[in-house]
Amino acid sequence: MNRNIKSALISVFYKDGLEPIVRKLNDLGVTIYSTGGTQTFIEQLGIPCTAVEAVTTYPSILGGRVKTLHPKVFGGILARRDFEDDQKHVQEYEIPLLDLVIVDLYPFEETVRNTDDEKTIIEKIDIGGVSLIRAAGKNYKDVCIVASRNQYSQLLELLNNKSGATELEDRRKFAAAAFAECAHYDVAISNYFNRDTESGQFDLSAGNKQPLRYGENPHQNAAFYGDIDALFTKLNGKELSYNNLVDVDAACQIISEFTNPAFAVIKHTNVCGVAERADVAGAWEAALAGDPESAFGGVLITNQTIDAAVAQKINELFFEILIAPKFEEDALTLLKSKKNRILLQQKEKFYPEKEFKRVLNGVLVQDADTSSYAKWEESGARNSTEAEKRDLEFANIVCKHLKSNAIALVKDRQLIGKGCGQTSRVDALRMAVEKAKQFGFDLNGAVLASDAFFPFNDCAQMAHEAGITALIQPGGSVRDNDTVQYCKDNGMALVMTGTRHFKH
């Protein structure tokens, strides 16, 4: 069912990209109705348009809050062309039919990001725009609705290729996009008003769909929704894959924990190497040494500038992604020598406030794990030394970013062994010790962090036999005293934190 566009209502906040559409509509002899700033914009192009006020006989009132909310406007949109009664009302009340509606919405999300002033935010809740969009979308059989500047190119192509006519399928696609635009907008408003209260439902809307090559595996379709450009500037390399994005997320979370120069290596969301040092080169060398085998093909991240010297060292390794807040030009030139290597300049620290995942036929939502420890309770044979305390704090942070069951072994603020994703805590510790030995680390004087309590004293015994001198764990087992007593009997420091760090 074709419809020729004979009239159009245009009222938009963003004018960029609008001019060629307006000129094309004028060339096609379309009658244009408009309001306020959009009307001025069109008239400055030398193109005639009719003010909506001339149709409604009502001016814009209440400081612009009411402009288009009038039966003569909505009647022209909602009137069904093939309903006799609708057409009688159109004739009786002299309602101009509208075949095309181009309306966008006030920038509510942008306003919330840029100000805390509630009065300013409230005024960016669009009323008329949403109503016009929903009305035109509802009557898609007769009316074409364009609700975003992102669709201007599609509309212009349609106008050029079909000489101002639209087919039913065209209008339905535009309507679908329009309702999605309204839904996203309403979720943003709802989240703003419910930011300090529980609404009883889970609302999330992320736009800007970016199709990915595939998901976790080549046979799975996938897409990313969100504005990744707000976090990074991509300086080199291929498009980020599904698995890349998951690892980048994990990398950003762990590096945000450190203020001193630090480097981390991520593989399948787990930390396989991380260290703090006096400078970026030292941090890189120590992080890589923690597990140079797993680092192959990994995601690298630092909180320091990548200079030419450290770039030369990093360039010797095959890796997927390197993330840093800044790259010196010489370093960038060297690292760009491999065209598929992804280089991301991180604009700001990132750590989520909430985490959620699909489970069964619903969604699990929780606060992000932003805590480190609730208490620092020295419970062993002695208090931890200053050097041990620094390492215990470091190990506790690292362990939080490993899949459970997790054990992290640290010495001099360097991860030297880790066990993760194990069904037994003993297995996790066994893996961590073996990793440390594999790469030649001396465990004498090292510390151990566990993401959850020790149900027995077997882990403390294994750690002691390996040369580890201090442990940190949340505690909370009915048999905590077994571990406490073993540490006391064997001269080990033991810190109870009261904070578990499961990660699944």
Coordinates of C-alpha atoms in Angstrom, one line a residue:
M1 CA 0.0 0.0 0.0
N2 CA 1.8 3.1 -1.3
R3 CA 1.3 6.6 0.2
N4 CA 2.5 9.7 -1.5
I5 CA 4.0 12.3 0.9
K6 CA 2.0 15.5 0.3
S7 CA 2.5 17.0 3.8
A8 CA 5.1 16.8 6.5
L9 CA 5.4 18.0 10.1
I10 CA 9.0 18.7 11.1
S11 CA 9.9 19.7 14.7
V12 CA 13.4 18.6 15.9
F13 CA 16.0 19.5 18.5
Y14 CA 18.9 18.4 16.4
K15 CA 19.1 20.2 13.0
D16 CA 22.3 18.6 11.6
G17 CA 21.6 16.5 8.6
L18 CA 18.1 18.0 8.2
E19 CA 18.8 20.4 5.3
P20 CA 19.0 17.9 2.4
I21 CA 15.7 16.3 3.5
V22 CA 13.9 19.7 3.7
R23 CA 15.2 20.7 0.3
K24 CA 14.1 17.4 -1.2
L25 CA 10.6 17.7 0.3
N26 CA 10.4 21.2 -1.1
D27 CA 11.4 19.9 -4.6
L28 CA 8.7 17.3 -4.3
G29 CA 6.1 20.0 -3.6
V30 CA 5.4 18.7 -0.1
T31 CA 3.7 21.2 2.3
I32 CA 5.8 21.6 5.4
Y33 CA 4.5 22.4 8.9
S34 CA 6.9 23.3 11.7
T35 CA 7.4 25.0 15.0
G36 CA 9.9 27.2 16.8
G37 CA 13.5 26.8 16.1
T38 CA 12.9 24.3 13.3
Q39 CA 10.6 26.6 11.5
T40 CA 13.2 29.4 11.7
F41 CA 15.9 26.9 10.4
I42 CA 13.7 26.0 7.4
E43 CA 12.8 29.5 6.6
Q44 CA 16.4 30.6 6.7
L45 CA 17.0 28.0 3.9
G46 CA 14.5 30.0 1.8
I47 CA 12.0 27.2 1.9
P48 CA 8.3 28.1 2.8
C49 CA 6.7 26.3 5.7
T50 CA 3.5 26.8 7.7
A51 CA 3.6 27.4 11.4
V52 CA 1.7 24.9 13.5
E53 CA 0.2 27.8 15.4
A54 CA -1.5 28.9 12.1
V55 CA -3.3 25.5 12.0
T56 CA -4.2 25.3 15.7
T57 CA -4.8 29.0 16.3
Y58 CA -3.0 28.5 19.6
P59 CA 0.5 29.9 20.2
S60 CA 3.3 28.0 22.0
I61 CA 2.4 28.4 25.7
L62 CA 3.8 27.6 29.1
G63 CA 7.4 28.4 28.2
G64 CA 7.3 26.0 25.2
R65 CA 5.9 23.1 27.2
V66 CA 2.8 23.0 25.0
K67 CA 3.2 23.5 21.2
T68 CA 1.8 20.7 19.2
L69 CA -0.6 19.1 21.7
H70 CA -3.8 19.9 19.8
P71 CA -6.5 17.9 18.0
K72 CA -5.7 19.5 14.7
V73 CA -2.2 18.2 14.8
F74 CA -2.9 14.8 16.2
G75 CA -6.0 14.4 14.1
G76 CA -3.9 14.9 11.0
I77 CA -1.6 12.2 12.1
L78 CA -4.1 9.6 13.5
A79 CA -6.8 10.0 10.9
R80 CA -7.2 6.7 9.0
R81 CA -7.3 7.4 5.3
D82 CA -9.6 4.4 4.6
F83 CA -12.1 5.1 7.5
E84 CA -15.1 7.0 6.3
D85 CA -15.9 8.5 9.8
D86 CA -12.3 9.6 10.3
Q87 CA -12.4 11.4 7.0
K88 CA -15.7 13.1 7.8
H89 CA -14.1 14.5 11.0
V90 CA -11.1 15.7 9.0
Q91 CA -13.4 17.6 6.7
E92 CA -15.7 18.9 9.4
Y93 CA -12.9 20.2 11.6
E94 CA -10.6 21.3 8.8
I95 CA -7.8 19.1 9.9
P96 CA -4.8 19.0 7.5
L97 CA -3.6 15.4 7.0
L98 CA 0.1 14.7 7.7
D99 CA 1.8 12.0 5.7
L100 CA 5.3 12.4 7.2
V101 CA 6.4 13.3 10.8
I102 CA 10.0 14.1 11.5
V103 CA 10.3 14.6 15.3
D104 CA 13.1 13.8 17.7
L105 CA 13.3 14.0 21.5
Y106 CA 14.9 16.5 23.9
P107 CA 18.4 15.3 25.0
F108 CA 17.4 13.9 28.4
E109 CA 20.3 11.5 28.8
E110 CA 22.9 14.0 27.7
T111 CA 21.4 16.6 30.2
V112 CA 21.6 14.1 33.1
R113 CA 25.3 13.4 32.2
N114 CA 26.1 17.1 32.1
T115 CA 24.3 18.6 35.1
D116 CA 22.8 17.7 38.5
D117 CA 20.3 20.6 38.4
E118 CA 17.0 18.9 38.6
K119 CA 15.0 21.8 37.2
T120 CA 17.1 21.7 34.0
I121 CA 16.8 17.9 33.8
I122 CA 13.0 17.9 34.2
E123 CA 12.6 20.5 31.4
K124 CA 14.3 18.0 29.1
I125 CA 11.5 15.4 29.6
D126 CA 9.8 15.5 26.2
I127 CA 6.0 15.4 26.2
G128 CA 4.9 16.6 22.8
G129 CA 7.6 14.8 20.9
V130 CA 6.9 11.4 22.4
S131 CA 3.2 11.9 21.8
L132 CA 3.7 12.8 18.1
I133 CA 6.1 9.8 17.6
R134 CA 3.7 7.3 19.2
A135 CA 0.7 8.7 17.2
A136 CA 2.5 8.5 13.9
G137 CA 3.9 5.0 14.8
K138 CA 0.4 3.8 15.7
N139 CA -0.9 5.0 12.3
Y140 CA 2.0 3.6 10.3
K141 CA -0.4 2.3 7.7
D142 CA -0.8 5.9 6.5
V143 CA 2.0 7.9 8.1
C144 CA 5.7 7.7 8.0
I145 CA 7.5 8.6 11.3
V146 CA 11.2 9.5 11.5
A147 CA 12.2 9.8 15.2
S148 CA 15.9 10.2 15.1
R149 CA 18.6 12.0 13.1
N150 CA 20.2 8.5 12.8
Q151 CA 17.5 7.7 10.3
Y152 CA 17.8 10.8 8.1
S153 CA 20.0 9.1 5.6
Q154 CA 17.5 6.3 5.2
L155 CA 14.7 8.8 4.7
L156 CA 16.6 10.8 2.2
E157 CA 17.4 7.6 0.2
L158 CA 13.7 6.7 0.2
L159 CA 12.7 10.1 -1.0
N160 CA 15.2 10.0 -3.8
N161 CA 14.5 6.5 -4.9
K162 CA 10.7 6.5 -4.7
S163 CA 10.0 10.2 -5.5
G164 CA 8.2 10.9 -2.2
A165 CA 6.2 7.7 -2.0
T166 CA 6.4 5.2 0.9
E167 CA 5.4 1.6 0.9
L168 CA 3.8 -0.1 3.9
E169 CA 6.9 -2.0 4.8
D170 CA 9.0 1.2 4.8
R171 CA 6.5 2.8 7.2
R172 CA 6.4 -0.2 9.4
K173 CA 10.2 -0.3 9.7
F174 CA 10.3 3.4 10.6
A175 CA 7.5 2.9 13.2
A176 CA 9.4 0.0 14.8
A177 CA 12.5 2.2 15.2
A178 CA 10.4 5.0 16.5
F179 CA 8.8 2.9 19.3
A180 CA 12.3 1.6 20.2
E181 CA 13.4 5.3 20.5
C182 CA 10.5 6.0 22.8
A183 CA 11.1 2.9 24.9
H184 CA 14.8 3.8 25.4
Y185 CA 13.8 7.4 26.3
D186 CA 11.3 6.2 28.9
V187 CA 13.7 3.8 30.5
A188 CA 16.3 6.7 30.9
I189 CA 13.6 8.8 32.6
S190 CA 12.5 5.9 34.8
N191 CA 16.0 5.1 35.8
Y192 CA 16.6 8.8 36.7
F193 CA 13.5 8.9 39.0
N194 CA 14.2 5.5 40.5
R195 CA 18.0 6.0 41.0
D196 CA 17.6 6.0 44.8
T197 CA 14.6 3.7 45.1
E198 CA 13.6 0.2 43.9
S199 CA 11.1 0.3 41.1
G200 CA 10.2 -3.4 41.3
Q201 CA 11.3 -4.1 37.7
F202 CA 14.5 -4.3 35.9
D203 CA 14.8 -1.6 33.2
L204 CA 17.7 -1.5 30.8
S205 CA 17.9 0.1 27.4
A206 CA 21.2 0.3 25.5
G207 CA 21.2 1.7 22.0
N208 CA 23.8 2.0 19.3
K209 CA 23.8 -1.6 18.2
Q210 CA 27.1 -2.7 16.7
P211 CA 27.0 -6.2 15.1
L212 CA 30.0 -8.3 15.9
R213 CA 31.7 -10.9 13.7
Y214 CA 30.3 -13.6 16.0
G215 CA 29.8 -14.4 19.6
E216 CA 32.0 -16.5 21.9
N217 CA 32.2 -19.0 19.1
P218 CA 31.9 -18.6 15.3
H219 CA 28.5 -20.2 15.1
Q220 CA 26.9 -17.7 17.5
N221 CA 25.5 -14.4 16.3
A222 CA 26.3 -11.4 18.5
A223 CA 26.1 -7.6 18.9
F224 CA 27.3 -5.0 21.3
Y225 CA 24.9 -2.3 22.5
G226 CA 26.4 0.8 24.0
D227 CA 28.8 3.7 23.4
I228 CA 32.2 2.2 23.6
D229 CA 33.7 5.4 22.0
A230 CA 32.9 7.2 25.3
L231 CA 35.5 5.1 27.0
F232 CA 38.2 4.6 24.4
T233 CA 39.7 6.0 21.3
K234 CA 40.8 3.2 19.0
L235 CA 44.2 4.0 17.5
N236 CA 44.8 0.8 15.5
G237 CA 43.6 -2.6 14.7
K238 CA 40.6 -4.7 13.7
E239 CA 37.1 -4.5 15.1
L240 CA 36.7 -5.7 18.7
S241 CA 35.2 -9.2 18.9
Y242 CA 32.8 -10.5 21.5
N243 CA 35.6 -12.1 23.5
N244 CA 37.8 -9.0 23.1
L245 CA 35.0 -6.9 24.7
V246 CA 34.6 -9.3 27.6
D247 CA 38.3 -9.3 28.3
V248 CA 38.6 -5.5 27.9
D249 CA 35.9 -5.1 30.5
A250 CA 37.8 -7.4 33.0
A251 CA 41.0 -5.5 32.2
C252 CA 39.5 -2.1 32.9
Q253 CA 38.0 -3.3 36.2
I254 CA 41.3 -4.6 37.6
I255 CA 43.5 -1.7 36.5
S256 CA 41.1 0.8 38.1
E257 CA 42.1 -0.7 41.5
F258 CA 45.6 0.7 41.3
T259 CA 47.0 4.3 41.6
N260 CA 50.7 3.4 41.5
P261 CA 52.2 2.4 38.1
A262 CA 50.7 -1.0 37.3
F263 CA 50.4 -3.4 34.4
A264 CA 48.0 -6.3 34.0
V265 CA 47.6 -9.2 31.5
I266 CA 44.1 -10.7 31.0
K267 CA 43.2 -14.0 29.4
H268 CA 39.6 -15.3 29.3
T269 CA 38.7 -12.6 31.9
N270 CA 41.2 -13.9 34.4
V271 CA 44.3 -12.1 35.5
C272 CA 47.4 -14.1 34.4
G273 CA 49.9 -11.4 35.3
V274 CA 49.8 -8.1 37.2
A275 CA 52.3 -6.0 39.1
E276 CA 53.0 -2.6 40.6
R277 CA 56.4 -1.0 40.2
A278 CA 58.0 2.4 40.2
D279 CA 57.6 2.9 36.5
V280 CA 55.7 1.4 33.6
A281 CA 58.6 -0.6 32.2
G282 CA 59.2 -2.3 35.5
A283 CA 55.4 -3.0 35.9
W284 CA 55.3 -4.6 32.4
E285 CA 58.3 -6.8 33.0
A286 CA 57.0 -8.1 36.3
A287 CA 53.4 -8.6 35.0
L288 CA 54.7 -10.6 32.1
A289 CA 57.1 -12.7 34.2
G290 CA 54.1 -13.8 36.3
D291 CA 52.9 -16.1 33.5
P292 CA 54.6 -15.4 30.1
E293 CA 53.0 -18.6 28.7
S294 CA 49.4 -17.4 29.3
A295 CA 50.2 -13.9 28.2
F296 CA 50.4 -15.0 24.6
G297 CA 47.4 -13.6 22.8
G298 CA 46.2 -11.8 25.8
V299 CA 44.8 -8.3 26.6
L300 CA 47.3 -5.9 28.2
I301 CA 46.4 -2.8 30.2
T302 CA 48.3 -0.2 32.1
N303 CA 47.4 3.0 34.0
Q304 CA 50.6 4.7 32.6
T305 CA 51.7 6.3 29.4
I306 CA 53.3 3.8 26.9
D307 CA 56.7 5.2 25.9
A308 CA 59.0 4.0 23.2
A309 CA 61.2 1.9 25.6
V310 CA 58.3 -0.1 27.0
A311 CA 56.7 -0.4 23.6
Q312 CA 59.9 -2.0 22.3
K313 CA 59.6 -4.7 25.0
I314 CA 55.8 -5.2 24.5
N315 CA 56.3 -5.5 20.8
E316 CA 58.2 -8.7 21.3
L317 CA 55.0 -10.5 22.4
F318 CA 52.0 -11.5 20.4
F319 CA 49.0 -9.9 22.0
E320 CA 45.4 -9.0 20.9
I321 CA 44.9 -5.7 22.6
L322 CA 46.9 -3.0 24.5
I323 CA 45.0 -0.4 26.6
A324 CA 46.7 2.7 28.1
P325 CA 45.7 6.3 29.0
K326 CA 48.3 7.6 26.6
F327 CA 50.7 6.5 23.9
E328 CA 53.8 8.5 22.9
E329 CA 54.1 9.0 19.2
D330 CA 57.3 6.9 18.8
A331 CA 55.6 4.1 20.7
L332 CA 52.5 4.3 18.6
T333 CA 54.4 4.1 15.4
L334 CA 56.2 0.9 16.5
L335 CA 53.1 -0.8 17.9
K336 CA 51.1 0.0 14.7
S337 CA 53.5 -2.1 12.7
K338 CA 51.0 -5.0 13.0
K339 CA 47.7 -3.8 11.4
N340 CA 45.4 -6.1 13.3
R341 CA 46.8 -5.3 16.7
I342 CA 44.2 -3.4 18.7
L343 CA 45.4 -0.2 20.5
L344 CA 42.9 1.5 22.8
Q345 CA 43.5 4.8 24.5
Q346 CA 41.4 4.8 27.6
K347 CA 39.7 8.1 28.3
E348 CA 38.6 7.5 31.9
K349 CA 38.6 4.9 34.5
F350 CA 35.8 2.4 34.3
Y351 CA 34.2 0.3 37.1
P352 CA 30.5 -0.7 36.9
E353 CA 28.0 0.2 39.6
K354 CA 25.8 -2.7 38.9
E355 CA 26.2 -6.2 37.4
F356 CA 23.5 -8.3 35.8
K357 CA 23.2 -11.6 33.9
R358 CA 20.5 -13.7 32.4
V359 CA 19.5 -16.7 34.6
L360 CA 16.7 -19.1 33.7
N361 CA 13.8 -16.9 32.5
G362 CA 14.9 -13.8 34.4
V363 CA 17.7 -11.5 35.2
L364 CA 20.0 -11.4 38.3
V365 CA 21.1 -7.9 39.4
Q366 CA 23.7 -7.1 42.0
D367 CA 25.9 -4.2 43.1
A368 CA 29.4 -4.4 41.7
D369 CA 32.0 -5.8 44.0
T370 CA 33.7 -2.5 44.8
S371 CA 34.9 -3.5 48.3
S372 CA 38.2 -4.9 49.3
Y373 CA 37.9 -5.7 53.0
A374 CA 35.4 -4.8 55.8
K375 CA 38.0 -5.3 58.5
W376 CA 41.7 -6.1 59.0
E377 CA 41.8 -8.6 61.8
E378 CA 45.2 -10.0 62.5
S379 CA 44.4 -13.5 63.7
G380 CA 47.6 -15.5 63.3
A381 CA 50.8 -16.1 65.3
R382 CA 51.9 -12.5 64.7
N383 CA 50.9 -9.3 63.0
S384 CA 51.8 -9.1 59.3
T385 CA 54.9 -7.1 58.5
E386 CA 54.7 -3.9 56.5
A387 CA 56.0 -5.7 53.5
E388 CA 53.5 -8.5 54.0
K389 CA 50.6 -6.1 54.5
R390 CA 51.3 -4.4 51.2
D391 CA 51.4 -7.7 49.4
L392 CA 48.3 -9.0 51.2
E393 CA 46.3 -5.9 50.2
F394 CA 47.6 -6.4 46.6
A395 CA 46.8 -10.1 46.6
N396 CA 43.3 -9.5 48.0
I397 CA 42.5 -7.2 45.1
V398 CA 43.9 -9.5 42.5
C399 CA 42.0 -12.5 43.9
K400 CA 38.8 -10.5 43.6
H401 CA 39.3 -10.5 39.8
L402 CA 39.9 -14.3 39.4
K403 CA 37.1 -16.8 38.8
S404 CA 36.1 -18.8 41.9
N405 CA 37.4 -20.9 43.5
A406 CA 40.5 -18.6 43.4
I407 CA 43.9 -18.3 45.1
A408 CA 46.4 -15.6 44.4
L409 CA 50.1 -15.8 45.4
V410 CA 51.9 -12.5 45.6
K411 CA 55.5 -11.4 46.4
D412 CA 56.7 -7.8 46.2
R413 CA 53.4 -6.6 44.6
Q414 CA 53.7 -9.1 41.8
L415 CA 51.3 -12.0 41.0
I416 CA 53.6 -15.0 40.9
G417 CA 51.0 -17.8 41.0
K418 CA 47.3 -18.2 40.7
G419 CA 44.6 -20.9 40.7
C420 CA 41.2 -20.0 39.4
G421 CA 37.9 -21.5 38.3
Q422 CA 38.5 -24.6 40.4
T423 CA 35.8 -26.7 42.1
S424 CA 38.0 -27.2 45.1
R425 CA 40.0 -24.5 47.0
V426 CA 42.8 -27.1 47.6
D427 CA 43.0 -27.6 43.8
A428 CA 43.1 -23.8 43.3
L429 CA 46.1 -23.6 45.7
R430 CA 47.8 -26.6 44.1
M431 CA 47.5 -24.9 40.7
A432 CA 48.8 -21.6 42.1
V433 CA 51.9 -23.2 43.6
E434 CA 52.6 -25.2 40.5
K435 CA 52.3 -22.1 38.3
A436 CA 54.8 -20.2 40.6
K437 CA 57.3 -23.1 40.5
Q438 CA 56.8 -23.5 36.7
F439 CA 58.2 -20.0 36.2
G440 CA 61.0 -20.2 38.8
F441 CA 59.5 -18.1 41.6
D442 CA 60.7 -18.6 45.1
L443 CA 57.7 -18.8 47.4
N444 CA 59.6 -18.2 50.6
G445 CA 58.1 -15.0 52.0
A446 CA 55.2 -14.9 49.6
V447 CA 51.6 -14.2 50.7
L448 CA 48.4 -15.9 49.8
A449 CA 44.9 -14.5 49.2
S450 CA 41.7 -16.6 49.0
D451 CA 38.4 -15.3 47.6
A452 CA 36.4 -17.3 50.3
F453 CA 37.0 -18.9 53.7
F454 CA 39.1 -22.0 54.3
P455 CA 36.8 -24.8 55.5
F456 CA 39.7 -26.7 56.8
N457 CA 43.4 -26.0 57.7
D458 CA 44.7 -28.0 54.7
C459 CA 45.3 -24.8 52.6
A460 CA 47.2 -23.2 55.4
Q461 CA 49.3 -26.3 55.7
M462 CA 50.0 -26.5 52.0
A463 CA 50.9 -22.8 51.9
H464 CA 53.3 -23.2 54.9
E465 CA 55.0 -26.1 53.3
A466 CA 55.6 -24.1 50.1
G467 CA 57.2 -21.2 52.1
I468 CA 54.3 -18.8 52.2
T469 CA 54.3 -16.7 55.4
A470 CA 51.0 -14.8 55.4
L471 CA 47.4 -15.4 54.4
I472 CA 44.4 -13.2 53.8
Q473 CA 40.9 -14.6 53.7
P474 CA 37.4 -13.5 54.6
G475 CA 36.8 -16.0 57.4
G476 CA 33.3 -17.1 58.3
S477 CA 33.7 -20.9 58.4
V478 CA 32.5 -22.8 61.4
R479 CA 36.0 -24.2 61.5
D480 CA 37.9 -21.0 61.2
N481 CA 39.7 -21.9 64.3
D482 CA 41.4 -24.8 62.6
T483 CA 43.2 -22.4 60.2
V484 CA 43.8 -19.8 62.9
Q485 CA 45.4 -22.4 65.2
Y486 CA 47.6 -23.8 62.4
C487 CA 48.9 -20.4 61.7
K488 CA 49.6 -19.7 65.3
D489 CA 51.4 -23.0 65.7
N490 CA 53.6 -22.3 62.7
G491 CA 54.4 -18.6 63.0
M492 CA 52.2 -17.5 60.1
A493 CA 50.4 -14.2 59.8
L494 CA 46.7 -14.5 59.1
V495 CA 44.3 -11.6 58.2
M496 CA 40.5 -12.0 58.4
T497 CA 38.7 -9.4 56.2
G498 CA 35.0 -10.3 56.6
T499 CA 34.5 -9.8 52.9
R500 CA 34.1 -12.6 50.4
H501 CA 34.9 -12.2 46.8
F502 CA 33.2 -15.0 44.9
K503 CA 33.2 -14.5 41.1
H504 CA 31.4 -16.8 38.8

